[in-house]
């Protein structure tokens, strides 16, 4: 009798099922239908269909993955994790990538960036686009791996070359910033354009910025506006803010404060702190809207509470002067300090002034000197003048008229009226500098022309005590200083 040997059973891929029609991921390269977007999946129907299909075709990793996806959309993360694992054990890339997402976000499992990047890598090495992108993000931010911009570029590039818009945008960011690659604005523009033409709002805004500033492309405000508008039309708040800036400043468009406010408001209502600040400024100054201190205060506060230093400074000033709110020096100090600790020069100057005068805090010349100096070294004229006053009087710093003169001069050269008066006094008295009535008169003239009454009195008294020739020389120096400043 003849013996027949049966061929080994071959696992057959499951045919198209209702599970595929209801739960396939549009980004799964092994899907057998077009796929259903996350927000359009009916999780209850998908779970029923996929459970039935998975029971019928027990060897199909595709159906296991889709059942896991259905559970994940229905927020049963423990069940999702189980089915993703079963599919991942069969090296199904989409399941490996989804496990990475669950570990990254702590869904159904303790958050574990190392495990997230491990699963992303397994999928990325199978050319799964989203996993390549996500692995790039992990390297860019040092999540689960040491931060490595070159590796981030590598994985972004692999995903970008497969047409992923998010990866193209992020690769553009790397080229623009010079992270992991040599800085190259032209390459940044190329990748932003690839993503922007796919409708990626972030890339559209980024491309607009390059056109706005002439980086990697010829400066073209009309094209900047075009790309900002495309992104803003998708609700991207940063682009809405940038459009507002264009209209406020009349850059490439007719200056139109009302239009600027429209865009600022759209972005501000989404929580954009820069837009909230600029909307506050608009209400503060009455630009594009009726002047309204209460509204200015509200928008400054919303921005300040997000840590935006400009808004913290302006909010502090409103409390300091009692604008739109009861005057409260302690509250002013609080907001000035928050901004000053971020390096905001005006806040540092104002906080120094509060310590200098003992407003909202105990008078403390050492603290005043600290904050004045930080602002003065950044070029703030008010702080330079105030630091000069501390040196002149020897408050918390060694008394030193020469150093006082240096700080007064720096502020006076910027047109600070009180510093011009103080510098004039130092020259008139020969304090920290050789006595020079002509130079003293020059500074008194400049301060008086700016409206300082004391400087006007000192100017007139000095003129009476000097010859017409000397007075003429002082006036000539003042004119030359004014002309030079206008030319700058």
XYZ file of C-alpha atoms in Angstrom, residues 91-279:
189
model
C 5.973 40.999 15.115
C 3.012 43.019 13.899
C 4.494 46.497 13.584
C 1.320 48.480 14.194
C 0.784 46.605 17.463
C 4.382 47.241 18.528
C 3.934 50.940 17.794
C 0.671 51.019 19.763
C 2.322 49.345 22.732
C 4.919 52.092 22.579
C 2.140 54.679 22.808
C 0.574 52.936 25.800
C 3.880 52.785 27.671
C 4.662 56.392 26.780
C 1.287 57.637 28.047
C 0.839 55.199 30.930
C -2.372 53.708 29.527
C -3.195 50.340 31.127
C 0.366 50.130 32.372
C 2.784 52.247 34.412
C 4.409 54.922 32.268
C 7.773 53.617 31.107
C 9.693 55.568 28.495
C 12.344 52.876 28.146
C 9.718 50.291 27.224
C 7.999 52.814 24.958
C 11.157 53.436 22.954
C 11.846 49.668 22.821
C 8.514 48.960 21.176
C 8.805 52.012 18.912
C 12.191 50.723 17.779
C 10.834 47.250 16.974
C 8.153 48.821 14.802
C 10.422 51.510 13.357
C 12.893 48.886 12.181
C 10.009 47.427 10.188
C 9.585 50.891 8.581
C 6.438 51.745 10.506
C 6.123 55.493 9.873
C 4.491 56.585 13.126
C 6.977 54.519 15.145
C 9.896 56.112 13.302
C 8.485 59.546 14.070
C 7.802 58.701 17.718
C 11.273 57.242 18.165
C 12.668 60.493 16.788
C 10.649 62.406 19.399
C 12.040 60.165 22.150
C 15.608 60.893 21.065
C 14.933 64.611 20.632
C 13.608 64.885 24.192
C 15.737 62.253 25.920
C 12.765 60.079 26.884
C 13.785 56.492 27.613
C 17.087 57.100 25.830
C 19.904 59.621 26.250
C 19.049 62.784 24.335
C 20.625 62.483 20.903
C 19.657 64.998 18.230
C 21.537 63.124 15.512
C 19.473 60.003 16.220
C 16.321 62.129 16.267
C 17.239 63.463 12.823
C 17.849 59.927 11.573
C 14.409 58.668 12.560
C 12.599 61.855 11.533
C 14.260 61.578 8.137
C 13.174 57.965 7.653
C 9.577 58.881 8.443
C 9.775 62.090 6.387
C 11.010 60.182 3.367
C 7.866 58.073 3.621
C 5.820 61.266 3.495
C 4.947 61.777 7.157
C 4.080 65.457 7.560
C 4.827 65.647 11.286
C 8.273 64.158 10.690
C 8.886 66.553 7.802
C 7.995 69.488 10.040
C 10.198 68.264 12.898
C 13.065 67.665 10.513
C 12.620 71.247 9.364
C 12.862 72.355 12.990
C 16.126 70.440 13.373
C 17.597 72.149 10.307
C 16.356 75.567 11.398
C 17.795 75.138 14.896
C 20.979 73.297 13.895
C 20.163 70.364 16.174
C 21.734 67.092 15.034
C 22.579 68.651 11.660
C 24.350 71.759 10.438
C 21.983 74.719 10.547
C 20.459 75.164 7.101
C 17.447 77.429 6.683
C 17.002 76.441 3.047
C 16.660 72.775 4.044
C 14.335 73.795 6.842
C 12.161 75.628 4.304
C 12.161 72.581 2.016
C 10.920 70.234 4.708
C 8.428 72.749 6.083
C 7.027 73.162 2.573
C 6.636 69.395 2.121
C 4.636 69.204 5.330
C 2.770 72.463 4.747
C 1.557 71.306 1.354
C 0.047 68.295 3.100
C -1.917 70.679 5.315
C 0.253 70.471 8.431
C -0.653 73.647 10.330
C 2.540 73.804 12.404
C 4.660 73.554 9.255
C 2.539 76.171 7.517
C 3.198 78.560 10.379
C 6.905 77.703 10.440
C 7.194 78.291 6.699
C 5.407 81.607 7.183
C 7.989 82.598 9.788
C 10.828 81.877 7.366
C 9.208 84.083 4.728
C 8.480 86.744 7.343
C 12.148 86.907 8.352
C 13.827 86.016 5.045
C 15.508 82.878 6.383
C 16.280 80.228 3.754
C 13.919 81.982 1.355
C 13.676 85.488 -0.013
C 11.787 87.665 2.459
C 8.196 87.919 1.287
C 5.551 89.186 3.690
C 2.727 88.303 1.297
C 3.808 84.658 1.318
C 4.254 84.812 5.083
C 0.682 86.037 5.407
C -0.533 83.292 3.048
C 0.999 80.502 5.129
C -0.011 82.083 8.438
C -3.585 82.323 7.168
C -3.638 78.684 6.111
C -2.467 77.596 9.549
C -4.674 80.100 11.356
C -7.675 78.870 9.389
C -7.058 75.448 10.918
C -7.219 77.023 14.352
C -3.474 76.988 15.053
C -3.101 79.638 17.739
C 0.557 80.490 17.057
C -0.281 81.400 13.461
C -3.276 83.438 14.629
C -0.942 85.336 16.946
C 1.577 85.887 14.135
C -1.153 87.272 11.874
C -2.146 89.635 14.664
C 1.441 90.880 14.902
C 1.531 91.512 11.133
C -1.632 93.620 11.284
C -0.609 95.470 14.441
C 2.743 96.485 12.967
C 1.601 96.908 9.358
C 4.245 94.460 8.213
C 3.375 93.358 4.672
C -0.241 94.392 5.206
C -2.018 97.656 5.933
C -1.774 98.462 9.635
C -5.135 97.535 11.085
C -5.535 97.333 14.844
C -9.068 95.940 14.703
C -7.896 93.055 12.525
C -4.937 92.492 14.846
C -7.272 92.244 17.824
C -9.454 89.737 15.948
C -6.527 87.364 15.514
C -5.136 87.963 18.989
C -8.518 87.131 20.485
C -8.827 83.860 18.551
C -5.407 82.768 19.799
C -5.921 84.142 23.310
C -9.162 82.229 23.741
C -7.190 79.049 23.032
C -4.837 79.958 25.866
C -1.897 81.347 23.884
C 0.012 83.473 26.458
C 1.624 85.796 23.908
C -1.725 86.534 22.325
C -3.303 87.067 25.741
C -0.570 89.571 26.561
C -0.947 91.423 23.263
C -4.718 91.525 23.684
